[in-house]
PDB file of C-alpha atoms and ligand atoms in Angstrom:
ATOM      1  CA  MET U   1     182.253 107.504 -26.900  1.00  0.00           C
ATOM      2  CA  ILE U   2     179.037 105.897 -25.691  1.00  0.00           C
ATOM      3  CA  ALA U   3     175.771 107.361 -26.969  1.00  0.00           C
ATOM      4  CA  LEU U   4     172.642 107.213 -24.818  1.00  0.00           C
ATOM      5  CA  ALA U   5     169.276 107.079 -26.574  1.00  0.00           C
ATOM      6  CA  PRO U   6     166.203 107.499 -24.347  1.00  0.00           C
ATOM      7  CA  SER U   7     163.255 105.571 -25.795  1.00  0.00           C
ATOM      8  CA  LEU U   8     160.237 107.842 -26.085  1.00  0.00           C
ATOM      9  CA  LEU U   9     157.982 104.797 -25.800  1.00  0.00           C
ATOM     10  CA  SER U  10     158.237 105.188 -22.010  1.00  0.00           C
ATOM     11  CA  ALA U  11     157.633 108.943 -22.048  1.00  0.00           C
ATOM     12  CA  ASP U  12     154.301 110.589 -21.289  1.00  0.00           C
ATOM     13  CA  PHE U  13     152.947 111.124 -24.824  1.00  0.00           C
ATOM     14  CA  ALA U  14     150.704 113.947 -23.644  1.00  0.00           C
ATOM     15  CA  ARG U  15     153.793 115.862 -22.440  1.00  0.00           C
ATOM     16  CA  ILE U  16     156.171 114.698 -25.133  1.00  0.00           C
ATOM     17  CA  GLY U  17     157.717 118.149 -25.712  1.00  0.00           C
ATOM     18  CA  GLU U  18     158.678 118.576 -22.047  1.00  0.00           C
ATOM     19  CA  GLU U  19     159.960 115.019 -21.799  1.00  0.00           C
ATOM     20  CA  ILE U  20     162.188 115.577 -24.820  1.00  0.00           C
ATOM     21  CA  THR U  21     163.523 118.868 -23.495  1.00  0.00           C
ATOM     22  CA  ALA U  22     164.380 117.192 -20.190  1.00  0.00           C
ATOM     23  CA  VAL U  23     166.517 114.492 -21.803  1.00  0.00           C
ATOM     24  CA  GLU U  24     168.067 116.927 -24.267  1.00  0.00           C
ATOM     25  CA  ASP U  25     169.117 119.178 -21.375  1.00  0.00           C
ATOM     26  CA  ALA U  26     170.637 116.086 -19.736  1.00  0.00           C
ATOM     27  CA  ARG U  27     172.731 115.560 -22.905  1.00  0.00           C
ATOM     28  CA  ALA U  28     170.941 112.611 -24.496  1.00  0.00           C
ATOM     29  CA  ASP U  29     172.633 111.729 -27.789  1.00  0.00           C
ATOM     30  CA  TYR U  30     169.616 110.473 -29.757  1.00  0.00           C
ATOM     31  CA  LEU U  31     165.856 110.279 -29.306  1.00  0.00           C
ATOM     32  CA  HIS U  32     164.889 106.632 -29.869  1.00  0.00           C
ATOM     33  CA  VAL U  33     161.527 106.464 -31.635  1.00  0.00           C
ATOM     34  CA  ASP U  34     159.858 103.029 -31.670  1.00  0.00           C
ATOM     35  CA  VAL U  35     157.580 102.577 -34.665  1.00  0.00           C
ATOM     36  CA  MET U  36     155.186  99.601 -34.299  1.00  0.00           C
ATOM     37  CA  ASP U  37     152.619  98.633 -36.908  1.00  0.00           C
ATOM     38  CA  GLY U  38     150.333  96.181 -35.096  1.00  0.00           C
ATOM     39  CA  GLN U  39     151.621  93.413 -37.399  1.00  0.00           C
ATOM     40  CA  PHE U  40     155.292  92.772 -36.721  1.00  0.00           C
ATOM     41  CA  VAL U  41     154.409  93.385 -33.081  1.00  0.00           C
ATOM     42  CA  PRO U  42     150.888  93.685 -31.629  1.00  0.00           C
ATOM     43  CA  ALA U  43     151.259  97.296 -30.506  1.00  0.00           C
ATOM     44  CA  ILE U  44     150.746 100.366 -32.681  1.00  0.00           C
ATOM     45  CA  THR U  45     152.677 103.540 -31.973  1.00  0.00           C
ATOM     46  CA  TRP U  46     153.751 106.274 -34.345  1.00  0.00           C
ATOM     47  CA  GLY U  47     153.865 107.031 -38.043  1.00  0.00           C
ATOM     48  CA  PRO U  48     155.945 109.403 -40.147  1.00  0.00           C
ATOM     49  CA  LYS U  49     153.951 112.534 -39.231  1.00  0.00           C
ATOM     50  CA  ILE U  50     155.137 112.511 -35.636  1.00  0.00           C
ATOM     51  CA  VAL U  51     158.694 111.821 -36.800  1.00  0.00           C
ATOM     52  CA  ARG U  52     158.491 114.891 -39.022  1.00  0.00           C
ATOM     53  CA  ASP U  53     157.124 117.008 -36.166  1.00  0.00           C
ATOM     54  CA  LEU U  54     159.673 115.685 -33.658  1.00  0.00           C
ATOM     55  CA  HIS U  55     162.435 116.358 -36.163  1.00  0.00           C
ATOM     56  CA  ARG U  56     161.328 119.999 -36.328  1.00  0.00           C
ATOM     57  CA  MET U  57     161.387 120.502 -32.567  1.00  0.00           C
ATOM     58  CA  ALA U  58     164.255 118.229 -31.483  1.00  0.00           C
ATOM     59  CA  ARG U  59     167.796 119.508 -30.928  1.00  0.00           C
ATOM     60  CA  ILE U  60     169.311 116.035 -31.210  1.00  0.00           C
ATOM     61  CA  PRO U  61     169.040 113.392 -33.952  1.00  0.00           C
ATOM     62  CA  LEU U  62     166.195 110.891 -34.158  1.00  0.00           C
ATOM     63  CA  ASP U  63     166.962 107.168 -34.042  1.00  0.00           C
ATOM     64  CA  CYS U  64     163.982 105.398 -35.601  1.00  0.00           C
ATOM     65  CA  HIS U  65     163.500 101.710 -34.741  1.00  0.00           C
ATOM     66  CA  LEU U  66     161.016 100.271 -37.205  1.00  0.00           C
ATOM     67  CA  MET U  67     159.156  97.254 -35.854  1.00  0.00           C
ATOM     68  CA  ILE U  68     157.070  96.883 -39.008  1.00  0.00           C
ATOM     69  CA  GLU U  69     156.339  94.203 -41.595  1.00  0.00           C
ATOM     70  CA  GLU U  70     157.556  94.755 -45.149  1.00  0.00           C
ATOM     71  CA  PRO U  71     159.778  97.712 -44.259  1.00  0.00           C
ATOM     72  CA  GLU U  72     160.624  98.065 -47.960  1.00  0.00           C
ATOM     73  CA  ARG U  73     157.152  99.630 -48.337  1.00  0.00           C
ATOM     74  CA  SER U  74     157.581 102.506 -45.908  1.00  0.00           C
ATOM     75  CA  ALA U  75     161.039 102.725 -44.289  1.00  0.00           C
ATOM     76  CA  ARG U  76     162.087 105.352 -46.790  1.00  0.00           C
ATOM     77  CA  VAL U  77     159.294 107.666 -45.639  1.00  0.00           C
ATOM     78  CA  PHE U  78     160.756 107.726 -42.117  1.00  0.00           C
ATOM     79  CA  CYS U  79     164.140 108.795 -43.498  1.00  0.00           C
ATOM     80  CA  GLU U  80     162.480 111.535 -45.516  1.00  0.00           C
ATOM     81  CA  ALA U  81     160.605 112.616 -42.375  1.00  0.00           C
ATOM     82  CA  GLY U  82     163.948 113.411 -40.750  1.00  0.00           C
ATOM     83  CA  ALA U  83     165.232 110.303 -38.973  1.00  0.00           C
ATOM     84  CA  SER U  84     169.041 110.378 -38.874  1.00  0.00           C
ATOM     85  CA  LEU U  85     169.380 106.723 -37.954  1.00  0.00           C
ATOM     86  CA  VAL U  86     166.917 104.099 -39.132  1.00  0.00           C
ATOM     87  CA  THR U  87     166.852 100.414 -38.269  1.00  0.00           C
ATOM     88  CA  PHE U  88     164.408  97.834 -39.612  1.00  0.00           C
ATOM     89  CA  HIS U  89     164.132  94.195 -38.601  1.00  0.00           C
ATOM     90  CA  LEU U  90     166.052  91.584 -40.545  1.00  0.00           C
ATOM     91  CA  GLU U  91     163.206  89.161 -39.737  1.00  0.00           C
ATOM     92  CA  ALA U  92     160.676  91.412 -41.485  1.00  0.00           C
ATOM     93  CA  THR U  93     162.104  91.402 -45.003  1.00  0.00           C
ATOM     94  CA  THR U  94     163.939  89.244 -47.500  1.00  0.00           C
ATOM     95  CA  HIS U  95     165.406  92.327 -49.171  1.00  0.00           C
ATOM     96  CA  ALA U  96     167.567  93.824 -46.440  1.00  0.00           C
ATOM     97  CA  GLN U  97     170.575  94.520 -48.627  1.00  0.00           C
ATOM     98  CA  GLY U  98     168.536  96.313 -51.287  1.00  0.00           C
ATOM     99  CA  LEU U  99     166.585  98.273 -48.697  1.00  0.00           C
ATOM    100  CA  LEU U 100     169.777  99.464 -47.004  1.00  0.00           C
ATOM    101  CA  ALA U 101     171.005 100.833 -50.348  1.00  0.00           C
ATOM    102  CA  ASP U 102     167.656 102.537 -50.848  1.00  0.00           C
ATOM    103  CA  LEU U 103     167.717 104.162 -47.420  1.00  0.00           C
ATOM    104  CA  HIS U 104     171.301 105.321 -47.838  1.00  0.00           C
ATOM    105  CA  ALA U 105     170.203 107.162 -50.965  1.00  0.00           C
ATOM    106  CA  THR U 106     168.081 109.448 -48.737  1.00  0.00           C
ATOM    107  CA  GLY U 107     171.178 110.498 -46.783  1.00  0.00           C
ATOM    108  CA  ALA U 108     170.117 108.686 -43.598  1.00  0.00           C
ATOM    109  CA  ARG U 109     172.298 106.218 -41.751  1.00  0.00           C
ATOM    110  CA  ALA U 110     170.634 102.830 -41.850  1.00  0.00           C
ATOM    111  CA  GLY U 111     170.997  99.374 -40.410  1.00  0.00           C
ATOM    112  CA  VAL U 112     169.265  96.243 -39.233  1.00  0.00           C
ATOM    113  CA  ALA U 113     167.809  95.093 -35.922  1.00  0.00           C
ATOM    114  CA  ILE U 114     167.698  91.467 -34.784  1.00  0.00           C
ATOM    115  CA  CYS U 115     165.251  89.840 -32.356  1.00  0.00           C
ATOM    116  CA  PRO U 116     166.431  87.565 -29.522  1.00  0.00           C
ATOM    117  CA  GLN U 117     165.788  84.462 -31.687  1.00  0.00           C
ATOM    118  CA  THR U 118     168.031  85.612 -34.550  1.00  0.00           C
ATOM    119  CA  PRO U 119     171.697  84.602 -34.410  1.00  0.00           C
ATOM    120  CA  VAL U 120     174.423  87.196 -34.993  1.00  0.00           C
ATOM    121  CA  ALA U 121     175.673  84.988 -37.861  1.00  0.00           C
ATOM    122  CA  MET U 122     172.643  86.205 -39.860  1.00  0.00           C
ATOM    123  CA  LEU U 123     174.370  89.603 -40.042  1.00  0.00           C
ATOM    124  CA  GLU U 124     177.393  88.262 -41.962  1.00  0.00           C
ATOM    125  CA  ASP U 125     176.003  89.129 -45.382  1.00  0.00           C
ATOM    126  CA  VAL U 126     174.634  92.576 -44.559  1.00  0.00           C
ATOM    127  CA  ILE U 127     177.209  93.951 -42.150  1.00  0.00           C
ATOM    128  CA  ASP U 128     179.224  95.709 -44.881  1.00  0.00           C
ATOM    129  CA  ASP U 129     176.116  97.729 -45.777  1.00  0.00           C
ATOM    130  CA  CYS U 130     175.126  98.713 -42.219  1.00  0.00           C
ATOM    131  CA  ASP U 131     175.867 101.964 -40.385  1.00  0.00           C
ATOM    132  CA  ILE U 132     174.263 100.464 -37.309  1.00  0.00           C
ATOM    133  CA  VAL U 133     173.265  97.065 -35.952  1.00  0.00           C
ATOM    134  CA  LEU U 134     170.629  96.858 -33.210  1.00  0.00           C
ATOM    135  CA  VAL U 135     170.683  93.804 -30.956  1.00  0.00           C
ATOM    136  CA  MET U 136     167.369  93.409 -29.142  1.00  0.00           C
ATOM    137  CA  SER U 137     167.765  92.272 -25.569  1.00  0.00           C
ATOM    138  CA  VAL U 138     164.018  91.800 -25.031  1.00  0.00           C
ATOM    139  CA  ASN U 139     161.322  90.637 -27.419  1.00  0.00           C
ATOM    140  CA  PRO U 140     160.197  93.731 -29.306  1.00  0.00           C
ATOM    141  CA  GLY U 141     156.794  95.181 -28.521  1.00  0.00           C
ATOM    142  CA  ARG U 142     156.860  97.040 -25.241  1.00  0.00           C
ATOM    143  CA  SER U 143     159.099  98.718 -22.697  1.00  0.00           C
ATOM    144  CA  GLY U 144     159.739  97.667 -19.119  1.00  0.00           C
ATOM    145  CA  GLN U 145     160.732  94.047 -19.825  1.00  0.00           C
ATOM    146  CA  ARG U 146     163.643  92.139 -18.329  1.00  0.00           C
ATOM    147  CA  PHE U 147     166.966  91.921 -20.124  1.00  0.00           C
ATOM    148  CA  ILE U 148     167.468  88.477 -21.708  1.00  0.00           C
ATOM    149  CA  PRO U 149     170.907  87.331 -20.431  1.00  0.00           C
ATOM    150  CA  ARG U 150     171.869  85.629 -23.705  1.00  0.00           C
ATOM    151  CA  ALA U 151     171.951  89.092 -25.338  1.00  0.00           C
ATOM    152  CA  MET U 152     175.248  89.813 -23.554  1.00  0.00           C
ATOM    153  CA  GLU U 153     177.002  87.094 -25.544  1.00  0.00           C
ATOM    154  CA  LYS U 154     175.310  88.276 -28.739  1.00  0.00           C
ATOM    155  CA  LEU U 155     176.687  91.776 -28.158  1.00  0.00           C
ATOM    156  CA  ARG U 156     180.185  90.333 -27.825  1.00  0.00           C
ATOM    157  CA  GLN U 157     179.728  88.372 -31.052  1.00  0.00           C
ATOM    158  CA  ALA U 158     178.352  91.404 -32.875  1.00  0.00           C
ATOM    159  CA  ARG U 159     181.251  93.540 -31.598  1.00  0.00           C
ATOM    160  CA  GLU U 160     183.718  90.987 -32.943  1.00  0.00           C
ATOM    161  CA  LEU U 161     181.972  90.922 -36.341  1.00  0.00           C
ATOM    162  CA  ILE U 162     181.855  94.716 -36.547  1.00  0.00           C
ATOM    163  CA  ASP U 163     185.516  95.147 -35.569  1.00  0.00           C
ATOM    164  CA  ARG U 164     186.550  92.619 -38.178  1.00  0.00           C
ATOM    165  CA  ARG U 165     184.363  93.731 -41.067  1.00  0.00           C
ATOM    166  CA  ASN U 166     183.041  97.276 -40.595  1.00  0.00           C
ATOM    167  CA  PRO U 167     184.552  99.086 -37.586  1.00  0.00           C
ATOM    168  CA  ALA U 168     182.627 102.312 -38.214  1.00  0.00           C
ATOM    169  CA  CYS U 169     179.303 100.519 -37.763  1.00  0.00           C
ATOM    170  CA  LEU U 170     177.486 101.422 -34.521  1.00  0.00           C
ATOM    171  CA  LEU U 171     176.327  98.660 -32.179  1.00  0.00           C
ATOM    172  CA  GLU U 172     173.060  99.468 -30.420  1.00  0.00           C
ATOM    173  CA  VAL U 173     171.433  97.499 -27.610  1.00  0.00           C
ATOM    174  CA  ASP U 174     167.729  97.861 -26.883  1.00  0.00           C
ATOM    175  CA  GLY U 175     165.614  96.457 -24.066  1.00  0.00           C
ATOM    176  CA  GLY U 176     165.868  95.976 -20.334  1.00  0.00           C
ATOM    177  CA  VAL U 177     168.940  98.140 -19.830  1.00  0.00           C
ATOM    178  CA  GLY U 178     169.271 100.267 -16.702  1.00  0.00           C
ATOM    179  CA  GLU U 179     171.442 101.016 -13.712  1.00  0.00           C
ATOM    180  CA  SER U 180     172.215  97.349 -12.979  1.00  0.00           C
ATOM    181  CA  ASN U 181     173.564  96.375 -16.412  1.00  0.00           C
ATOM    182  CA  LEU U 182     174.477  99.559 -18.292  1.00  0.00           C
ATOM    183  CA  ARG U 183     178.193  99.074 -17.759  1.00  0.00           C
ATOM    184  CA  ASP U 184     177.962  95.397 -18.704  1.00  0.00           C
ATOM    185  CA  VAL U 185     176.363  96.070 -22.104  1.00  0.00           C
ATOM    186  CA  VAL U 186     179.001  98.696 -22.828  1.00  0.00           C
ATOM    187  CA  ASN U 187     181.775  96.311 -21.793  1.00  0.00           C
ATOM    188  CA  ALA U 188     180.239  93.710 -24.121  1.00  0.00           C
ATOM    189  CA  GLY U 189     180.667  96.147 -27.018  1.00  0.00           C
ATOM    190  CA  ALA U 190     177.547  98.312 -27.338  1.00  0.00           C
ATOM    191  CA  ASN U 191     178.201 101.966 -28.142  1.00  0.00           C
ATOM    192  CA  VAL U 192     174.600 103.143 -28.496  1.00  0.00           C
ATOM    193  CA  VAL U 193     172.403 102.261 -25.525  1.00  0.00           C
ATOM    194  CA  VAL U 194     168.619 102.589 -25.635  1.00  0.00           C
ATOM    195  CA  MET U 195     166.833 103.010 -22.319  1.00  0.00           C
ATOM    196  CA  GLY U 196     163.097 103.566 -21.871  1.00  0.00           C
ATOM    197  CA  SER U 197     161.716 102.769 -18.445  1.00  0.00           C
ATOM    198  CA  ALA U 198     165.082 103.402 -16.735  1.00  0.00           C
ATOM    199  CA  VAL U 199     164.951 107.005 -17.936  1.00  0.00           C
ATOM    200  CA  PHE U 200     161.257 107.913 -17.828  1.00  0.00           C
ATOM    201  CA  ASP U 201     159.521 105.778 -15.206  1.00  0.00           C
ATOM    202  CA  GLY U 202     160.678 107.699 -12.129  1.00  0.00           C
ATOM    203  CA  GLY U 203     159.170 111.007 -13.282  1.00  0.00           C
ATOM    204  CA  ASP U 204     162.513 112.839 -13.571  1.00  0.00           C
ATOM    205  CA  PRO U 205     163.968 111.802 -16.946  1.00  0.00           C
ATOM    206  CA  GLY U 206     166.733 114.421 -16.901  1.00  0.00           C
ATOM    207  CA  GLY U 207     167.957 113.392 -13.456  1.00  0.00           C
ATOM    208  CA  ALA U 208     167.715 109.705 -14.316  1.00  0.00           C
ATOM    209  CA  LEU U 209     169.715 110.128 -17.509  1.00  0.00           C
ATOM    210  CA  ARG U 210     172.433 112.079 -15.686  1.00  0.00           C
ATOM    211  CA  ARG U 211     172.695 109.383 -13.024  1.00  0.00           C
ATOM    212  CA  LEU U 212     172.895 106.672 -15.691  1.00  0.00           C
ATOM    213  CA  ARG U 213     175.577 108.567 -17.608  1.00  0.00           C
ATOM    214  CA  ALA U 214     177.615 108.924 -14.405  1.00  0.00           C
ATOM    215  CA  LEU U 215     177.833 105.127 -14.197  1.00  0.00           C
ATOM    216  CA  LEU U 216     179.864 104.957 -17.396  1.00  0.00           C
TER     217      LEU U 216
HETATM  218  C1  DX5 T   1     160.841  97.552 -27.243  1.00  0.00           C
HETATM  219  C2  DX5 T   1     161.439  98.847 -27.752  1.00  0.00           C
HETATM  220  C3  DX5 T   1     162.377  99.465 -26.812  1.00  0.00           C
HETATM  221  C4  DX5 T   1     161.784  99.824 -25.466  1.00  0.00           C
HETATM  222  C5  DX5 T   1     162.890  99.884 -24.461  1.00  0.00           C
HETATM  223  O1  DX5 T   1     160.195  96.919 -28.282  1.00  0.00           O
HETATM  224  O2  DX5 T   1     162.163  98.605 -28.946  1.00  0.00           O
HETATM  225  O3  DX5 T   1     163.011 100.588 -27.394  1.00  0.00           O
HETATM  226  O4  DX5 T   1     161.091 101.026 -25.489  1.00  0.00           O
HETATM  227  O5  DX5 T   1     162.326 100.064 -23.197  1.00  0.00           O
HETATM  228  P1  DX5 T   1     163.053  99.528 -21.880  1.00  0.00           P
HETATM  229  O6  DX5 T   1     164.380 100.215 -21.802  1.00  0.00           O
HETATM  230  O7  DX5 T   1     162.109  99.885 -20.789  1.00  0.00           O
HETATM  231  O8  DX5 T   1     163.213  98.040 -22.062  1.00  0.00           O
HETATM  232 ZN1   ZN T   2     163.439 100.279 -29.703  1.00  0.00          ZN
END
């Protein structure tokens, strides 16, 4: 089963409730919430308060992608705010294994994200502790960028690693996915697909998500 996770980064923040309802009605599986701290990436987005509020109103689970420095300082707060899935960047901490254990203690499912520069081999020593691995297919920081072709091979490598070591682990792809390559990323092994601009940019997120789902 392939899960689709619309990225709220591309939604109209002033109409966030309606945007969420539209994708929920179109059977989105997760709401992907991009947390940026102005340090790990230049942009600043949301903190734990909005995650708590979204958790109260949402009918589907929240998938929190933390693009923050020193996630060991605040990742736990996002789990406590109601995120069901939490990923932090392997590049942002030297304590990934310990942090995963910490996050699991909150009851959340947790895992690591890797930037385009980070080889899949870097996951070898944390994969046993991950419920999810997120392979970035653009440089983190904003939506609407082009898919980096090399990510397709990284998805295949990550799929092989997961199948061999931790088959229950989810494999998420994030960045530049839409109509033209949705099937390709799924064929390469992704089973959670984040899409921002492909869902929200046309002004009819529900319709767009249904059309994307029909391609699978
Ligand atoms: C980028 C974010 C993505 C982004 C995806 O840093 O992590 O989740 O919103 O947007 P699209 O699908 O437009 O690349
Ligand atoms: Zn993201």
